[in-house]
Amino acid sequence: MTRELVVGAAQLGPIARADSRESVVERLLALLGQAHEQSCQLVVYPELALTTFFPRWHLESQREIDAFFEREMPNEATAPLFDEAKCLGIGFSLGYAELTADGHHYNTQILVERDGSVVGKFRKVHIPGHEENETWRKFQHLERRYFEPGPEGFLTWRAFGGVVGMAICNDRRWPETYRVLGLRGAELILIGYNTPIHYAPDPSQDVLQGFHNHLVMQSGAYQNGTWVVGVAKGGEEEGVDSLAQSAIIAPSGRIVAECRSAGDELVVARCDLDLCKNYKSTLFDFERYRMPEYYKLITERRGARAPE
Ligand code: CDT
């Protein structure tokens, strides 16, 4: 008896600043149509999938900033996606900028079941980049100016016949993300990302972006015995080149499907959630082998401190 789920990684190419939400939703719908043709039950879209990646600009006016945020979900622009997905019986995960009724700004990803119900919401925890305009950079990465960390942390939900967790972009670089999700039983972790290839603080990392992207997601999958689906918004967007290489990764750590272009592209894999047991009940049997009494420092200390 297997628990197979057909999952699509729906990579997006660039979204220009002038592109309307409606035009982006058309593209999401086109990918959803392909997913239907390939019998997908779940489609994963990238981080901030409805607009351009606006943290690359230093924006002064709060009105201008808030124009990139969604006040409700679904809303007028995204309703066609929710309606069509429900009609086709396909679930999806979608990243967007969220402005709450009480004024909080989050980088958010939701999980929508095949019946159209929102079963999970994750708000990005690790907010990368900087707060102030740094004019020496070719472009900004002002996520720390525009977003606050989500208060809920890393949760999992029973959905799609398994246990599903989410993380967003920079969260994927931190082993704590996967381990907390692993401790919550995750069998499938959905991750959207926007990763500029040029990293201004240390450009020697530019050529390694693709390697690091797969390295972190593959180790997260293997070390926690879980499927990982990493989905990019890639290509050259408003003059900034971003990493593509969306991938579906098995609990073995192996990539089983990978995008080849830097544009809108769907790749699909049949994910057997029961494969997680191979790892969760052997080498990574947490209950049997973990030694949490030795890991206390991980939650007690934020920064590294070497001996005197
Ligand atoms: N979107 C996002 O989190 N991007 C970061 C870029 C890090 S450099 C500021 C990432 O980790 O890919």
Coordinates of C-alpha atoms and ligand atoms in Angstrom, one line a residue:
M1 CA 0.0 0.0 0.0
T2 CA 1.6 3.3 -1.1
R3 CA 0.5 6.9 -0.5
E4 CA 1.4 8.4 -3.9
L5 CA 0.8 12.1 -4.5
V6 CA 1.4 13.6 -8.0
V7 CA 3.0 17.0 -7.3
G8 CA 3.9 19.7 -9.8
A9 CA 6.5 22.4 -9.2
A10 CA 5.2 25.4 -11.1
Q11 CA 8.2 27.6 -11.7
L12 CA 7.6 31.2 -12.9
G13 CA 9.8 33.3 -15.1
P14 CA 10.1 37.1 -14.4
I15 CA 7.2 39.3 -13.4
A16 CA 7.7 43.0 -14.4
R17 CA 6.7 45.8 -12.1
A18 CA 4.1 46.9 -14.6
D19 CA 2.4 43.4 -14.9
S20 CA -1.1 43.3 -13.4
R21 CA -2.1 40.6 -10.8
E22 CA -4.6 39.5 -13.4
S23 CA -1.9 38.8 -16.0
V24 CA 0.1 36.8 -13.5
V25 CA -2.9 34.8 -12.5
E26 CA -3.4 33.9 -16.2
R27 CA 0.1 32.4 -16.1
L28 CA -0.7 30.5 -12.9
L29 CA -3.8 29.2 -14.6
A30 CA -1.8 28.1 -17.7
L31 CA 0.5 26.1 -15.4
L32 CA -2.5 24.7 -13.6
G33 CA -3.9 23.5 -16.9
Q34 CA -0.6 21.7 -17.7
A35 CA -0.7 20.2 -14.2
H36 CA -4.2 18.9 -14.8
E37 CA -3.0 17.2 -18.0
Q38 CA -0.3 15.5 -16.1
S39 CA -2.7 14.4 -13.3
C40 CA -1.2 16.6 -10.6
Q41 CA -3.0 16.6 -7.2
L42 CA -0.9 19.4 -5.8
V43 CA 0.8 22.4 -7.6
V44 CA 3.4 24.5 -5.8
Y45 CA 4.0 28.1 -7.0
P46 CA 6.9 30.4 -5.9
E47 CA 7.5 32.9 -3.2
L48 CA 5.8 36.3 -3.9
A49 CA 4.2 34.8 -6.9
L50 CA 1.8 37.6 -7.7
T51 CA 4.1 40.6 -8.2
T52 CA 7.7 41.4 -9.1
F53 CA 10.3 40.9 -6.3
F54 CA 9.9 44.5 -5.0
P55 CA 12.5 44.3 -2.1
R56 CA 15.1 45.0 -4.8
W57 CA 14.0 48.7 -4.6
H58 CA 14.1 51.2 -1.8
L59 CA 10.6 52.5 -1.8
E60 CA 9.8 55.6 0.3
S61 CA 6.0 55.8 0.3
Q62 CA 4.1 53.3 2.4
R63 CA 1.2 53.5 -0.1
E64 CA 3.6 52.4 -2.9
I65 CA 4.9 49.6 -0.7
D66 CA 1.5 48.4 0.4
A67 CA 0.4 48.2 -3.3
F68 CA 2.5 45.0 -3.5
F69 CA 0.6 43.4 -0.6
E70 CA -2.7 41.4 -0.5
R71 CA -5.2 42.4 2.1
E72 CA -7.2 39.2 1.7
M73 CA -6.8 35.8 0.1
P74 CA -8.5 34.9 -2.1
N75 CA -9.3 38.3 -3.6
E76 CA -10.7 39.6 -6.8
A77 CA -7.5 38.9 -8.8
T78 CA -6.8 35.4 -7.4
A79 CA -10.4 34.1 -7.3
P80 CA -10.1 32.6 -10.8
L81 CA -7.2 30.5 -9.6
F82 CA -9.0 29.3 -6.5
D83 CA -12.2 28.6 -8.6
E84 CA -10.3 26.7 -11.4
A85 CA -8.2 24.6 -9.0
K86 CA -11.3 23.6 -7.0
C87 CA -13.1 22.8 -10.3
L88 CA -10.2 20.6 -11.4
G89 CA -9.7 19.0 -7.9
I90 CA -6.1 20.2 -7.7
G91 CA -4.7 21.7 -4.5
F92 CA -2.0 24.4 -4.5
S93 CA 0.5 26.4 -2.5
L94 CA 1.0 30.1 -3.3
G95 CA 3.4 32.7 -2.0
Y96 CA 2.4 36.4 -1.7
A97 CA 3.0 39.5 0.4
E98 CA 0.3 39.7 3.1
L99 CA -0.9 42.9 4.9
T100 CA -3.1 41.9 7.8
A101 CA -6.1 43.9 9.0
D102 CA -4.1 45.1 12.0
G103 CA -1.2 46.3 9.9
H104 CA 1.4 43.5 9.9
H105 CA 3.4 42.8 6.8
Y106 CA 4.4 39.2 6.2
N107 CA 6.0 37.2 3.4
T108 CA 3.4 34.4 3.3
Q109 CA 2.6 31.1 1.6
I110 CA -0.7 29.3 1.8
L111 CA -1.7 25.7 1.3
V112 CA -5.1 25.1 -0.4
E113 CA -6.7 21.6 -0.4
R114 CA -8.3 20.1 -3.5
D115 CA -11.8 21.2 -2.2
G116 CA -10.7 24.9 -2.2
S117 CA -10.2 25.2 1.6
V118 CA -7.2 27.0 2.9
V119 CA -5.6 24.3 5.2
G120 CA -2.4 26.1 6.1
K121 CA -0.7 29.4 6.2
F122 CA 3.0 30.0 6.8
R123 CA 4.7 33.3 7.3
K124 CA 8.4 33.5 6.5
V125 CA 10.7 33.3 9.6
H126 CA 14.2 34.0 8.4
I127 CA 14.1 37.4 6.8
P128 CA 17.3 38.0 4.8
G129 CA 18.9 41.2 3.4
H130 CA 19.0 44.6 5.1
E131 CA 16.9 47.4 6.4
E132 CA 18.4 50.6 5.0
N133 CA 19.1 51.8 1.4
E134 CA 22.6 50.7 0.6
T135 CA 23.5 52.6 -2.5
W136 CA 26.8 50.8 -3.1
R137 CA 24.8 47.7 -4.2
K138 CA 23.7 47.2 -7.8
F139 CA 20.2 46.5 -6.3
Q140 CA 18.7 46.3 -2.9
H141 CA 17.5 43.3 -0.9
L142 CA 15.2 45.1 1.6
E143 CA 13.1 42.3 2.9
R144 CA 14.1 43.3 6.4
R145 CA 12.6 46.7 5.8
Y146 CA 9.3 45.4 4.3
F147 CA 8.6 42.2 6.2
E148 CA 8.5 41.1 9.8
P149 CA 9.1 37.4 10.8
G150 CA 6.0 35.3 11.1
P151 CA 4.9 34.7 14.7
E152 CA 3.7 31.1 14.3
G153 CA 7.0 29.5 13.3
F154 CA 7.2 26.2 11.4
L155 CA 4.0 24.2 11.5
T156 CA 2.7 21.1 9.7
W157 CA -0.8 20.2 8.6
R158 CA -2.5 16.9 7.8
A159 CA -3.4 17.3 4.1
F160 CA -3.1 15.6 0.8
G161 CA -3.0 12.2 2.6
G162 CA 0.2 13.1 4.5
V163 CA 1.8 15.6 6.7
V164 CA 2.8 18.9 5.0
G165 CA 4.9 21.8 6.0
M166 CA 6.0 25.0 4.3
A167 CA 9.0 27.3 4.3
I168 CA 9.9 30.3 2.2
C169 CA 13.2 31.0 0.4
N170 CA 15.9 32.0 2.9
D171 CA 14.2 29.6 5.4
R172 CA 15.5 26.8 3.2
R173 CA 19.2 27.6 4.0
W174 CA 18.7 26.9 7.7
P175 CA 18.8 23.3 9.0
E176 CA 16.6 24.3 12.0
T177 CA 13.7 24.9 9.5
Y178 CA 13.7 21.3 8.3
R179 CA 14.4 19.8 11.7
V180 CA 11.5 21.6 13.4
L181 CA 9.3 20.5 10.5
G182 CA 10.8 17.0 10.8
L183 CA 10.0 16.9 14.5
R184 CA 6.4 17.8 13.5
G185 CA 6.3 14.8 11.2
A186 CA 6.7 16.5 7.8
E187 CA 6.6 14.2 4.9
L188 CA 6.4 17.0 2.3
I189 CA 7.9 20.4 2.6
L190 CA 6.9 23.1 0.1
I191 CA 9.3 26.0 -0.5
G192 CA 9.0 29.0 -2.8
Y193 CA 12.0 31.2 -3.6
N194 CA 13.3 34.3 -5.3
T195 CA 17.1 34.1 -5.2
P196 CA 19.1 36.8 -7.0
I197 CA 22.2 35.2 -8.5
H198 CA 24.4 38.2 -7.5
Y199 CA 25.1 38.3 -3.7
A200 CA 26.5 41.7 -3.0
P201 CA 28.2 41.0 0.4
D202 CA 30.3 38.2 -1.1
P203 CA 30.1 37.9 -5.0
S204 CA 32.3 34.8 -4.8
Q205 CA 29.1 33.0 -3.9
D206 CA 27.4 34.0 -7.2
V207 CA 28.7 31.0 -9.2
L208 CA 27.7 28.7 -6.3
Q209 CA 24.1 29.8 -6.1
G210 CA 22.7 26.8 -7.9
F211 CA 24.9 24.4 -6.0
H212 CA 23.9 25.9 -2.6
N213 CA 20.2 25.9 -3.6
H214 CA 20.2 22.1 -4.2
L215 CA 22.7 21.4 -1.4
V216 CA 20.4 22.8 1.4
M217 CA 17.2 21.3 0.1
Q218 CA 18.7 17.9 -0.6
S219 CA 20.3 17.7 2.8
G220 CA 17.0 18.9 4.5
A221 CA 15.1 16.2 2.7
Y222 CA 17.5 13.4 3.5
Q223 CA 18.3 14.3 7.1
N224 CA 14.6 14.5 7.9
G225 CA 13.3 11.7 5.6
T226 CA 10.9 14.0 3.8
W227 CA 10.0 15.1 0.3
V228 CA 11.0 18.7 -0.5
V229 CA 9.6 20.8 -3.4
G230 CA 11.5 23.9 -4.1
V231 CA 10.0 26.3 -6.6
A232 CA 11.7 29.4 -8.1
K233 CA 10.7 32.7 -9.7
G234 CA 13.7 32.8 -11.9
G235 CA 15.2 34.6 -14.9
E236 CA 16.0 38.2 -15.4
E237 CA 13.4 40.4 -13.7
E238 CA 13.7 44.1 -13.8
G239 CA 17.4 43.8 -14.6
V240 CA 18.2 41.3 -11.8
D241 CA 19.0 37.7 -12.7
S242 CA 17.4 35.2 -10.4
L243 CA 18.1 31.5 -9.9
A244 CA 15.7 29.0 -11.5
Q245 CA 16.5 25.3 -11.0
S246 CA 13.2 24.4 -9.3
A247 CA 13.4 20.8 -8.0
I248 CA 11.4 18.0 -6.5
I249 CA 13.6 16.0 -4.0
A250 CA 12.9 12.6 -2.6
P251 CA 13.6 11.6 1.1
S252 CA 16.8 9.9 -0.2
G253 CA 18.0 13.4 -1.0
R254 CA 18.0 12.7 -4.7
I255 CA 16.4 15.2 -7.2
V256 CA 13.7 13.4 -9.1
A257 CA 12.5 16.3 -11.2
E258 CA 14.1 19.6 -12.1
C259 CA 13.2 22.6 -14.3
R260 CA 15.6 23.2 -17.2
S261 CA 14.5 26.7 -18.2
A262 CA 14.4 30.0 -16.3
G263 CA 10.8 30.7 -17.4
D264 CA 7.3 29.5 -16.7
E265 CA 7.7 25.7 -16.5
L266 CA 6.1 22.8 -14.8
V267 CA 7.9 19.7 -13.7
V268 CA 6.0 16.8 -12.1
A269 CA 6.9 13.9 -9.8
R270 CA 4.9 11.0 -8.3
C271 CA 5.8 11.3 -4.7
D272 CA 5.3 8.2 -2.5
L273 CA 4.9 9.6 1.0
D274 CA 5.5 6.2 2.4
L275 CA 9.1 6.4 1.2
C276 CA 9.6 8.8 4.2
K277 CA 9.4 5.8 6.5
N278 CA 12.5 4.3 5.0
Y279 CA 14.5 7.1 6.6
K280 CA 12.3 8.2 9.5
S281 CA 12.3 4.7 10.9
T282 CA 15.9 3.7 10.3
L283 CA 18.9 6.0 10.2
F284 CA 16.9 9.1 11.1
D285 CA 14.7 7.5 13.7
F286 CA 14.5 10.6 15.9
E287 CA 13.0 9.0 18.9
R288 CA 15.8 6.4 19.0
Y289 CA 18.8 8.3 18.0
R290 CA 18.5 12.0 18.6
M291 CA 20.3 13.5 21.6
P292 CA 18.4 16.7 22.3
E293 CA 20.1 17.1 25.7
Y294 CA 23.2 17.9 23.7
Y295 CA 21.5 20.5 21.5
K296 CA 20.3 23.0 24.1
L297 CA 22.6 25.7 22.8
I298 CA 20.7 25.8 19.5
T299 CA 17.8 27.5 21.2
E300 CA 19.7 29.3 24.0
R301 CA 22.2 31.1 21.8
R302 CA 21.7 33.0 18.5
G303 CA 25.2 33.9 17.4
A304 CA 28.4 31.9 17.3
R305 CA 31.0 32.4 20.1
A306 CA 34.3 30.6 20.0
P307 CA 36.3 29.7 23.1
E308 CA 38.5 32.5 24.5
Ligands
CDT1 N1 13.9 35.8 -1.1 C1 14.9 35.4 -0.4 O1 14.8 35.0 0.8 N2 16.1 35.4 -1.0 C2 17.3 35.1 -0.3 C3 18.4 35.9 -0.9 C4 19.5 36.0 0.1 S1 20.6 37.3 -0.2 C5 19.9 38.6 0.5 C6 17.7 33.6 -0.4 O2 18.1 33.1 0.6 O3 17.7 33.0 -1.5

